[in-house]
Coordinates of C-alpha atoms in Angstrom, one line a residue:
Chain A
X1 CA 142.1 92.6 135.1
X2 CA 138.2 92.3 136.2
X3 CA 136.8 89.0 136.2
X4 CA 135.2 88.8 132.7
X5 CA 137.8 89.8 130.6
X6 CA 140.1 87.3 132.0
X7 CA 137.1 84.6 131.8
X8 CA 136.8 85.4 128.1
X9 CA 140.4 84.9 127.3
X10 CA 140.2 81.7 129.2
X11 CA 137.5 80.6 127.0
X12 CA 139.7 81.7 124.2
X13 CA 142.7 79.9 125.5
X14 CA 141.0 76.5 125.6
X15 CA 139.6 76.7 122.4
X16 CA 142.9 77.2 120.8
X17 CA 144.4 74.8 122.6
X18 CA 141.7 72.5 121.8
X19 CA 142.4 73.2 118.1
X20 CA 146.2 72.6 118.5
X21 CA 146.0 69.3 121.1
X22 CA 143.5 67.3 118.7
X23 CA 145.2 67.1 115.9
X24 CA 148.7 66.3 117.4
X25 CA 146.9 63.9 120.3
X26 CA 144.9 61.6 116.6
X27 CA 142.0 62.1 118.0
X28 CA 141.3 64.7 114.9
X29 CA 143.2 63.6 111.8
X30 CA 145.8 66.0 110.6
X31 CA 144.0 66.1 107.0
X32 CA 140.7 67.0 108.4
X33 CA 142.1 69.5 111.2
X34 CA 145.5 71.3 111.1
X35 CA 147.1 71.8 114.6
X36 CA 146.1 75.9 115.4
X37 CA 150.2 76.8 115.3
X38 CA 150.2 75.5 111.7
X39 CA 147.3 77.1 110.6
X40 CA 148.8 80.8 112.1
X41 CA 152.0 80.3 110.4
X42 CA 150.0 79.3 107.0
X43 CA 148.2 82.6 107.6
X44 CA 151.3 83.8 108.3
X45 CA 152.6 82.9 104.6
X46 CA 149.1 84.3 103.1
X47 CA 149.6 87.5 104.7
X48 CA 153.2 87.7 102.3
X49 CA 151.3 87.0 99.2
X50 CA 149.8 89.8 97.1
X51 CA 147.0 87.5 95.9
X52 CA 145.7 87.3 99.3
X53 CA 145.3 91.3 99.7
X54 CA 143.8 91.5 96.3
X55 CA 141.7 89.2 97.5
X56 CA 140.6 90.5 100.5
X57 CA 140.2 94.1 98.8
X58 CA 137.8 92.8 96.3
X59 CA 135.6 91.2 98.7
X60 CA 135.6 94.6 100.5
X61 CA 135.1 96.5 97.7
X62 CA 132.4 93.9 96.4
X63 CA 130.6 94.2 100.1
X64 CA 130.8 98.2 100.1
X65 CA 129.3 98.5 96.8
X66 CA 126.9 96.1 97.4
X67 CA 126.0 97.2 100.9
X68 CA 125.7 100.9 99.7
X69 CA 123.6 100.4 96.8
X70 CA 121.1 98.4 99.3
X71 CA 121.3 101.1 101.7
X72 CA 120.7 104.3 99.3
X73 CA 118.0 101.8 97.8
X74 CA 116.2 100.9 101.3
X75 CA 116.3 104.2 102.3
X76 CA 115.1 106.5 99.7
X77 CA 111.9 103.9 99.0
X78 CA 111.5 102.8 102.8
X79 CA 110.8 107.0 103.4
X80 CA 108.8 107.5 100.2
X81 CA 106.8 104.0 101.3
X82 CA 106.5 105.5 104.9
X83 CA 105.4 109.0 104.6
X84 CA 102.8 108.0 102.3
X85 CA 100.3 105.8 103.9
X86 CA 98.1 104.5 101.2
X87 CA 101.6 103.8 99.3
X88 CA 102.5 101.4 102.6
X89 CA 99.3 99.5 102.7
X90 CA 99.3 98.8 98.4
X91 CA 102.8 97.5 99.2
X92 CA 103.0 95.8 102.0
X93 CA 101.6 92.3 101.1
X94 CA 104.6 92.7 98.5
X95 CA 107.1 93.3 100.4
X96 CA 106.3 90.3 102.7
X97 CA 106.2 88.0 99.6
X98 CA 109.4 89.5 98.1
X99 CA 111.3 89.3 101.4
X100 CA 111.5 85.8 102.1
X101 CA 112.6 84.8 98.5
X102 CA 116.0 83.0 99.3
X103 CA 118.3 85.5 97.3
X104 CA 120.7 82.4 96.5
X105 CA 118.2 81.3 94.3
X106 CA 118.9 84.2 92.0
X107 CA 122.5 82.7 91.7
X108 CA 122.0 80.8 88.5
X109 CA 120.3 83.8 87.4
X110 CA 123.4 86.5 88.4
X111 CA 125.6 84.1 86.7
X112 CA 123.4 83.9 83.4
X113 CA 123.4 87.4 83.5
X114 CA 126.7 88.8 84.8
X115 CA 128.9 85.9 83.9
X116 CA 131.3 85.2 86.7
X117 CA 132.2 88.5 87.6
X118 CA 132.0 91.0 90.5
X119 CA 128.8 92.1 89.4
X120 CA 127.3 88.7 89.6
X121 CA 128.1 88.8 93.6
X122 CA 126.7 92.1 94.0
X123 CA 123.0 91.5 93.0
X124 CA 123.0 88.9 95.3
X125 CA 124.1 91.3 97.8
X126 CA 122.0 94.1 96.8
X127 CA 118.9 91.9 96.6
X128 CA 119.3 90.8 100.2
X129 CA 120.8 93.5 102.2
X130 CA 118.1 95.9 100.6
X131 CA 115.5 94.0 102.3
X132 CA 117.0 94.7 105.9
X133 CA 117.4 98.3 105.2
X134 CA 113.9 98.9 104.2
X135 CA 111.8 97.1 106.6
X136 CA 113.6 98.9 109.2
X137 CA 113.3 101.6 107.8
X138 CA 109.5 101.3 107.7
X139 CA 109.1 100.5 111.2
X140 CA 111.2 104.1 112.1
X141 CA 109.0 105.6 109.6
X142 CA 105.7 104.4 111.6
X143 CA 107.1 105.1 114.8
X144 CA 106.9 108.7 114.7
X145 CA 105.3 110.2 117.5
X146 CA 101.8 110.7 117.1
X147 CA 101.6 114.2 118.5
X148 CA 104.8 115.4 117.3
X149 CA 103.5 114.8 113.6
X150 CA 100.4 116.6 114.4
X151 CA 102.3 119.4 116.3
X152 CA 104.3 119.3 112.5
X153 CA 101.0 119.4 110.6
X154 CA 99.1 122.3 112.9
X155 CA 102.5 124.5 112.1
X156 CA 102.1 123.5 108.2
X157 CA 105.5 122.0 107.6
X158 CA 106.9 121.3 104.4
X159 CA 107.2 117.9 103.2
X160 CA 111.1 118.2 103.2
X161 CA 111.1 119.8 107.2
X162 CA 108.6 116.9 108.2
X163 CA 110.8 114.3 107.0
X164 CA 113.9 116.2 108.0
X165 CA 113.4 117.5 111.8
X166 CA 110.2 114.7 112.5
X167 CA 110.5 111.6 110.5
X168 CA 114.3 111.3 110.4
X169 CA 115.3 111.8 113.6
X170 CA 112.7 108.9 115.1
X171 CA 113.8 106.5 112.1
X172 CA 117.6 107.3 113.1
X173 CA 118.1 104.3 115.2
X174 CA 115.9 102.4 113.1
X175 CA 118.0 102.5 110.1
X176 CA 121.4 101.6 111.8
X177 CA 119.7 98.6 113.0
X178 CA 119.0 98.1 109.2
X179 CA 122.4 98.6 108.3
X180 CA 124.2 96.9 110.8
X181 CA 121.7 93.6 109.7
X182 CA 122.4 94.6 106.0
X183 CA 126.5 94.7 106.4
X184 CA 126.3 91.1 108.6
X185 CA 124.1 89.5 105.0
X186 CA 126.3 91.6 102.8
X187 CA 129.5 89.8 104.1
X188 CA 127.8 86.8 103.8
X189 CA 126.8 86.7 100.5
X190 CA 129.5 88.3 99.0
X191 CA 131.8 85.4 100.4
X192 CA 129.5 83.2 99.6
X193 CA 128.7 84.8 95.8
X194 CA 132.8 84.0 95.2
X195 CA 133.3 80.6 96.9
X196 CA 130.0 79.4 94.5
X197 CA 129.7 81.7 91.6
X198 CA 133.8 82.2 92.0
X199 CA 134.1 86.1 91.4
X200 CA 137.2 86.8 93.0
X201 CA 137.6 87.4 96.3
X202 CA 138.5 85.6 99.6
X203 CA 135.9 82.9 98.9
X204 CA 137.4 81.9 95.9
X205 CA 140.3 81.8 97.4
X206 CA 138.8 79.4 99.9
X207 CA 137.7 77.3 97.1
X208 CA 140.8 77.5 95.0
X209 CA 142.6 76.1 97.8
X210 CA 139.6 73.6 98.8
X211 CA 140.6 72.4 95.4
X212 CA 144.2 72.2 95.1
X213 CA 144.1 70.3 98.9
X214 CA 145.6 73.1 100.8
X215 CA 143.8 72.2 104.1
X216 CA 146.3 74.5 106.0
X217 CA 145.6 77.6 104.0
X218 CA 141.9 76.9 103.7
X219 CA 141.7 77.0 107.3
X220 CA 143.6 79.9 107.7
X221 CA 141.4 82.1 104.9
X222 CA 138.3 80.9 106.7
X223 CA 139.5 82.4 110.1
X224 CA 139.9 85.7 108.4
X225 CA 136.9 85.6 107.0
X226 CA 135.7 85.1 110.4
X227 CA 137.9 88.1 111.8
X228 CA 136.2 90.1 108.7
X229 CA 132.9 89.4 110.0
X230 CA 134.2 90.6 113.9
X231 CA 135.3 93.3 112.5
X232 CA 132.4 94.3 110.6
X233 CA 129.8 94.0 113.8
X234 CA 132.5 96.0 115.8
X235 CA 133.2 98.9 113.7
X236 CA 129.0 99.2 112.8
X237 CA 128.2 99.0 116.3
X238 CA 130.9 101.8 117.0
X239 CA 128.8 103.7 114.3
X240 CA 125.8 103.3 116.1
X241 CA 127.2 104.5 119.1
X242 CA 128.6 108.1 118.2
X243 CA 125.4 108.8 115.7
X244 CA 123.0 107.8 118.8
X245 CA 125.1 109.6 121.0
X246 CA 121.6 111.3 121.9
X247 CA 119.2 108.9 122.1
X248 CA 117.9 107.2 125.5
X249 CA 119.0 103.6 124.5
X250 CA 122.8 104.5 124.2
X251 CA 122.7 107.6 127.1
X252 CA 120.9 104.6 129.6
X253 CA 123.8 101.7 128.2
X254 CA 126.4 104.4 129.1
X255 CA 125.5 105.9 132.4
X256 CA 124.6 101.8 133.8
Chain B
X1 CA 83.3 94.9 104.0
X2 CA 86.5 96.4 105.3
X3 CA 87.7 93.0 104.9
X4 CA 87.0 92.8 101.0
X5 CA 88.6 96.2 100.8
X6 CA 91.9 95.2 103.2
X7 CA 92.6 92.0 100.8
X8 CA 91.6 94.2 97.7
X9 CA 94.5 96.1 98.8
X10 CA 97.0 93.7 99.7
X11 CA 96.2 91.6 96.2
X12 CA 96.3 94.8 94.1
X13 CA 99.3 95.2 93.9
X14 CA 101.1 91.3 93.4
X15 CA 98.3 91.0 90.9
X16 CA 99.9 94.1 88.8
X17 CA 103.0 93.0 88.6
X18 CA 102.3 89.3 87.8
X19 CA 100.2 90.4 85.3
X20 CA 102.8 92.9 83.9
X21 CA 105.8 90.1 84.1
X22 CA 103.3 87.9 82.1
X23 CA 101.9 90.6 79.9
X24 CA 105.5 92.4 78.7
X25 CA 107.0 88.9 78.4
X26 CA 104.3 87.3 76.3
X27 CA 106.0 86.4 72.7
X28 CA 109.1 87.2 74.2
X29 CA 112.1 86.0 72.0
X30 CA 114.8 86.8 74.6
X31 CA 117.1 83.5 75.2
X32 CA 117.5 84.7 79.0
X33 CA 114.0 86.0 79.6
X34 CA 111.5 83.6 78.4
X35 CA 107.3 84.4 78.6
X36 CA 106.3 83.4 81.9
X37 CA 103.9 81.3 80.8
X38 CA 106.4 79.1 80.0
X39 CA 107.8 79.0 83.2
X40 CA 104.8 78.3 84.9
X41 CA 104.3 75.3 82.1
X42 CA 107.9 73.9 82.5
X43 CA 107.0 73.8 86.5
X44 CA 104.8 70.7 86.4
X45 CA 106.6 68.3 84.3
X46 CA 110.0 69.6 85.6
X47 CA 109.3 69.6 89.6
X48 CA 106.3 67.1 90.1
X49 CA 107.4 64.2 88.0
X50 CA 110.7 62.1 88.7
X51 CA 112.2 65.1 90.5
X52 CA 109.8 65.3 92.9
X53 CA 111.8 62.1 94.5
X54 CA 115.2 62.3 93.3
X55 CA 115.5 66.4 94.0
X56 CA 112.8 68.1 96.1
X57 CA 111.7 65.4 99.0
X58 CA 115.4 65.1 99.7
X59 CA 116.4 69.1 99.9
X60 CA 113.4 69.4 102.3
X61 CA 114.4 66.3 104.2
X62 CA 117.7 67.9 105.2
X63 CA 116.3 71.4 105.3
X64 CA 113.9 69.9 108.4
X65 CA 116.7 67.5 109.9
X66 CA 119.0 70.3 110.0
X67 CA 117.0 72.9 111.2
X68 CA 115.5 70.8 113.9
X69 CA 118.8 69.5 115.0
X70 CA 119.7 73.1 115.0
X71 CA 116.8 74.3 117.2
X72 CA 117.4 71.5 119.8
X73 CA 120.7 72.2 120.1
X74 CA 120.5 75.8 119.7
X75 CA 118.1 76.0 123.2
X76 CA 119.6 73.6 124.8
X77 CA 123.1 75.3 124.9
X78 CA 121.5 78.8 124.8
X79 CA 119.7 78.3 128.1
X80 CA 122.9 76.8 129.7
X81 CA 124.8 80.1 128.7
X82 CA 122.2 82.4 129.4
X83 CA 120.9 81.0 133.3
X84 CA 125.0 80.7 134.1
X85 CA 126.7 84.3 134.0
X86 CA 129.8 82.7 134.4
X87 CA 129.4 80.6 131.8
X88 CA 128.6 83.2 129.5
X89 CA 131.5 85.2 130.8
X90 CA 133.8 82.0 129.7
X91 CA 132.1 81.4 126.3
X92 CA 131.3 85.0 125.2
X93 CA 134.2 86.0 122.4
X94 CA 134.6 82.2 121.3
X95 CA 130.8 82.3 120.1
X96 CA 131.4 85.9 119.0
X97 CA 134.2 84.1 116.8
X98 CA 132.2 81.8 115.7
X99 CA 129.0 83.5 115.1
X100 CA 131.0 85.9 112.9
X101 CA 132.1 83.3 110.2
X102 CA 129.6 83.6 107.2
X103 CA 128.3 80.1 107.4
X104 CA 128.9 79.3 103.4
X105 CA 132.5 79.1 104.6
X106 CA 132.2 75.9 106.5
X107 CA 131.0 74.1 103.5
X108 CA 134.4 73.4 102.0
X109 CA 135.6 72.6 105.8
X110 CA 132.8 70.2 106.6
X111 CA 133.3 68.4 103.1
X112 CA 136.3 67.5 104.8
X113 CA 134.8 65.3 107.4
X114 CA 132.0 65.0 105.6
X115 CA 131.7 64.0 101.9
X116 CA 129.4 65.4 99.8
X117 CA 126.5 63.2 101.2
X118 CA 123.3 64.0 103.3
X119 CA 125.5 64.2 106.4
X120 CA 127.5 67.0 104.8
X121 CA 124.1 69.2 104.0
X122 CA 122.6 68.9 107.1
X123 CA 125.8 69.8 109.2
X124 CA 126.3 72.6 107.4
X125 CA 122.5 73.8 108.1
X126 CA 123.3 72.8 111.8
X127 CA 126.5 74.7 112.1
X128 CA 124.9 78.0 109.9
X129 CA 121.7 78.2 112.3
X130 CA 122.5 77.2 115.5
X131 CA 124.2 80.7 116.2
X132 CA 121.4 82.8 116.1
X133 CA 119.2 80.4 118.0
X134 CA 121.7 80.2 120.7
X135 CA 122.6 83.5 121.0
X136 CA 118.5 84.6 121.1
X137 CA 118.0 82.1 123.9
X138 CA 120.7 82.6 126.3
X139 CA 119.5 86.4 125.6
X140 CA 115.9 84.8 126.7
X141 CA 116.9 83.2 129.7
X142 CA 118.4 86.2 130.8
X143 CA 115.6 87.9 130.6
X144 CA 113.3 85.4 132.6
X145 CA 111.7 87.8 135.3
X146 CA 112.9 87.5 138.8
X147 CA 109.5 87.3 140.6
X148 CA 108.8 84.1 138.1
X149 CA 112.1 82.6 139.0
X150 CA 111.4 82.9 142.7
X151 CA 108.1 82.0 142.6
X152 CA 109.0 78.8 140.7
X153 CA 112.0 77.7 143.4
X154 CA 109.4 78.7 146.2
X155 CA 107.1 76.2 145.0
X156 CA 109.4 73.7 144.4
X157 CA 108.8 73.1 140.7
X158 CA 110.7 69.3 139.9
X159 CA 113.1 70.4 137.0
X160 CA 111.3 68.8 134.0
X161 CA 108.4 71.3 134.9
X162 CA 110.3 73.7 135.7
X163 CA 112.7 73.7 132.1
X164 CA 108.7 73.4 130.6
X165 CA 106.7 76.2 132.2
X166 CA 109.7 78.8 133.4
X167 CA 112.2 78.4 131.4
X168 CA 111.1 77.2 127.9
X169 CA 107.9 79.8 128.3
X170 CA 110.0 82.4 129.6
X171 CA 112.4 82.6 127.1
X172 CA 110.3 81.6 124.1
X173 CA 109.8 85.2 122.8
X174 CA 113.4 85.2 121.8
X175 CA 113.8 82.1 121.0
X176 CA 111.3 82.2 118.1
X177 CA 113.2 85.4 117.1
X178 CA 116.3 83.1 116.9
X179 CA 114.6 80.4 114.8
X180 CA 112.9 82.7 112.4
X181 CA 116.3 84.5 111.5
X182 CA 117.9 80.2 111.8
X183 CA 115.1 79.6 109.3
X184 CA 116.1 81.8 106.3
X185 CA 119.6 80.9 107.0
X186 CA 118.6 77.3 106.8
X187 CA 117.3 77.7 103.5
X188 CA 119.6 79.4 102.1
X189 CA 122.6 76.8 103.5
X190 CA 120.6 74.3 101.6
X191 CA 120.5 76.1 98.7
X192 CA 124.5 77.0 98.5
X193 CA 125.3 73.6 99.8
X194 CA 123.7 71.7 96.7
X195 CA 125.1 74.3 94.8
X196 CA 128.2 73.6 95.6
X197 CA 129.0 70.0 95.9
X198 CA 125.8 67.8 95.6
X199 CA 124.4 64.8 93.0
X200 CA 120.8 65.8 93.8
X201 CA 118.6 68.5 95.3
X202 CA 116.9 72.4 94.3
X203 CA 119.6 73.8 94.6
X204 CA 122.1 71.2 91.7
X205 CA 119.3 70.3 89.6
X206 CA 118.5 74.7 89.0
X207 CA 122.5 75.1 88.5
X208 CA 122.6 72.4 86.0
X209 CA 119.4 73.8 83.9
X210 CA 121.6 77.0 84.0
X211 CA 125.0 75.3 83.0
X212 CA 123.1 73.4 80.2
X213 CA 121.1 76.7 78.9
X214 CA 117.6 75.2 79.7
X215 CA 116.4 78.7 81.0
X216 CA 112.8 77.9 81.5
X217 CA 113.4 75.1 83.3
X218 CA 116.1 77.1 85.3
X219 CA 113.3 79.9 85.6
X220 CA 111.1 78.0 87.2
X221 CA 113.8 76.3 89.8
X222 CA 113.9 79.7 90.8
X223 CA 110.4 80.3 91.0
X224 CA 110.3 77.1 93.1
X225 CA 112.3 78.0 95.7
X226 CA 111.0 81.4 96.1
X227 CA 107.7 79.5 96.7
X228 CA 109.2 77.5 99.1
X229 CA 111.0 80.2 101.3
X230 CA 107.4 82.1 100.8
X231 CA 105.5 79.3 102.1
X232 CA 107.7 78.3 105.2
X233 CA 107.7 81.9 106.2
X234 CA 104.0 81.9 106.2
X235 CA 103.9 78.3 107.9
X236 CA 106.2 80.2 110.5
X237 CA 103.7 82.8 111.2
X238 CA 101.4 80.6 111.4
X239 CA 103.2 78.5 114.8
X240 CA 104.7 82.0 115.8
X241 CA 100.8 83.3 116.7
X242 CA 100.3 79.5 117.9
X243 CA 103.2 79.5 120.3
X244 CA 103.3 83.1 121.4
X245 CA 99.6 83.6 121.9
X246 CA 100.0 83.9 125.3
X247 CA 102.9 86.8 124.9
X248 CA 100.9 88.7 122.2
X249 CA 97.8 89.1 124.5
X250 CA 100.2 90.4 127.4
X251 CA 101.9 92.9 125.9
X252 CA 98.4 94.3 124.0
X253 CA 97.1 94.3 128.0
X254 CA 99.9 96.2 128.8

């Protein structure tokens, strides 16, 4: 086993046993901080219940819609914004105000609106991951090489081949950075849209047993939500690996 | 000239669309979507009277305590990691653990130990924003270059100047990447948190003008803490050009 893997599982191994010793030594309170055995077997119990799959399916199903709404959204307007430069300057100052807008504060709004369903969560996640998406997508847009769009203008491309053989393939890396940032805020603000707006989904769940003073299971629905979140960054960056197969950043990562 | 003609460009355009919101909402008898001019005249004698006090002053007070805990502590661990490969080697899928809970989460937990006091607010802020600060500074450190590091051992730097002009300096181009990414997450965590459990704050007082059906009033809660995340992001660009002066004239020299 080489050094650093079995450094990182040491690091592992003490925090767990951290989590189980400080409850059972006092020095945590058993109300505040379930032992880490009893907070795997109540995740072992969740894992039997069908409410907890339903759960965790609508938070993925509320993160995909959300996520690829943003993303269709981001991209189709970041390249429409970016090909066109007077369209970028007229918008930019806009896009900088619009940006920073906290998209919880549109919460009371969602709920006005949507009532306390599904839908409710996904504007909130729409309204934030689209911002990710389409800056990035901007930046690719400007990247393009100087002389390769002039090479594409001297040989009188089409709009459609410029976008397709010059603009896209410089944006490329670009927009998965975009996406991967837009699926990290999606998770987030679905979870969060459910534990405060309570559309269901694991955050509600967290609530729900916030509520009913089911510490154990609370703990043990906030660890998968952490796993979710692992899993999410992992599976993107995979993504991002096999598309850029090509480019210099991932050919450099693989051959150091 | 080219100046009148760069802001005419950058106004056009939020001018519009203010103008339509105000324009295509004017007599507007829709309970949900009231004129704006109404918002904008509930904003005064909603936000700047006794809320001012009871609501605003304290959601910023524990947006900065938080956020400033968050930064020191955020550095402070972040350099550790990142000057220590072993270290790093040790921490690295714990922090990847933790950096992956969506922060909301720990609200309910931190209630726990907390309450639903100040303390409970601003350790959620802490516990949301210190991830990405961290991470961006150990990432920092790392990146100190070798010749500087050497340079600053042959000369003997004592260790408060070196932590000040090697690494502190050194790192700082991540490190405000970290807090600017900390900072919208800060805001946010305040917002959720109030929302959530809370007697006072933005973030309560807007839920309850929604629960109660005063939409103007919850309109321009809304419009308030746009302002707000507007205005700090400005206020960070600001410090940004302040602080990394030094880094933006290098890298246009090279």
């Amino acid at each position: 086993m080489n050094p650093a893997l079995r450094r990182g599982l040491t690091g592992l191994g003490v925090f767990v046993a951290v989590l189980e010793v400080f409850p059972r030594t006092d020095v945590v309170g058993r109300g505040y901080l379930p032992p880490f055995s009893s907070i795997v077997s109540a995740l072992g119990r969740q894992v039997g219940e069908p409410a907890f799959w339903s759960a965790l399916l609508d938070t993925l199903r509320g993160w995909s819609a959300g996520l690829g709404i943003a993303a269709v959204a981001g991209l189709v307007l970041g390249v429409a914004i970016g090909v066109v430069p007077p369209l970028r300057s007229l918008t930019a100052s806009t896009i900088e105000f619009l940006r920073p807008i906290p998209s919880v504060a549109l919460i009371p709004l969602a709920v006005l609106l949507y009532g306390t369903g599904m839908r409710s969560t996904v504007l909130l996640i729409v309204y934030a991951s689209f911002w990710q998406v389409l800056v990035q997508v901007l930046d690719g847009v400007r990247d393009v090489d100087p002389v390769a769009a002039e090479t594409a203008r001297s040989y009188r491309f089409g709009l459609r081949t410029r976008i397709r053989t010059v603009v896209w393939p410089t944006a490329l890396p670009y927009v998965l950075t975009g996406l991967r940032l837009a699926a990290t805020v999606a998770l987030v603000l679905a979870i969060t849209g459910e534990l405060v707006i309570g559309s269901p989904g694991l955050g509600r769940q967290i609530a729900l047993a916030q509520s009913a003073g089911a510490v154990e299971t609370m703990y043990a629905l906030v660890v998968v939500a952490g796993l979710l979140g692992v899993a999410v960054n992992l599976s993107i960056r995979a993504v991002e690996r096999r598309t850029l197969r090509w480019h210099v950043s991932v050919r450099r990562e693989a051959a150091a | 000239m080219r100046l009148l003609r760069s802001t005419l460009t950058a106004a056009a355009l939020p001018v519009a669309l203010v103008t339509a919101w105000w324009l295509i909402s004017r007599g507007s008898q829709s309970f949900f979507w009231p004129p704006l001019s109404d918002i904008v005249a509930e904003l005064r004698p909603t936000w700047l009277g006794e809320r001012l006090r009871a609501d605003v002053v304290p959601s910023l007070l524990r947006l900065a305590t938080g956020y400033a805990l968050a930064l020191a502590a955020g550095i402070l661990a972040g350099l550790a990691i990142g000057l220590s490969a072993r270290l790093r080697q040790y921490c690295e899928p714990v922090l990847e653990f933790c950096r992956s809970i969506p922060p909301p989460v720990l609200i309910p937990i931190i209630m726990l130990f907390a309450g639903i006091g100040d303390q409970m607010k601003v350790i959620v802020i802490v516990s949301g924003c210190v991830w990405p600060v961290l991470l961006n500074t150990a990432e920092g450190a790392r990146a100190i270059d070798e010749v500087l590091r050497d340079t600053a051992r042959v000369y003997r730097l004592r260790p408060a100047a070196r932590f000040r002009h090697l690494l502190l300096r050194g790192a700082s181009p991540h490190i405000v990447t970290g807090a600017r990414q900390a900072l919208s997450i800060a805001i946010i965590l305040m917002v959720i948190s109030e929302m959530f459990a809370a007697s006072n704050g933005l973030g309560f007082a807007t839920v309850q003008f929604q629960r109660s059906f005063a939409i103007p009033q919850m309109w321009s809660g809304i419009l308030l803490l746009g302002v707000i995340g507007v205005t700090l992001a400005l206020a960070f660009k600001l410090v940004e050009n302040r602080v990394l002066a030094w880094y933006f004239g290098l890298r246009r020299h090279q």
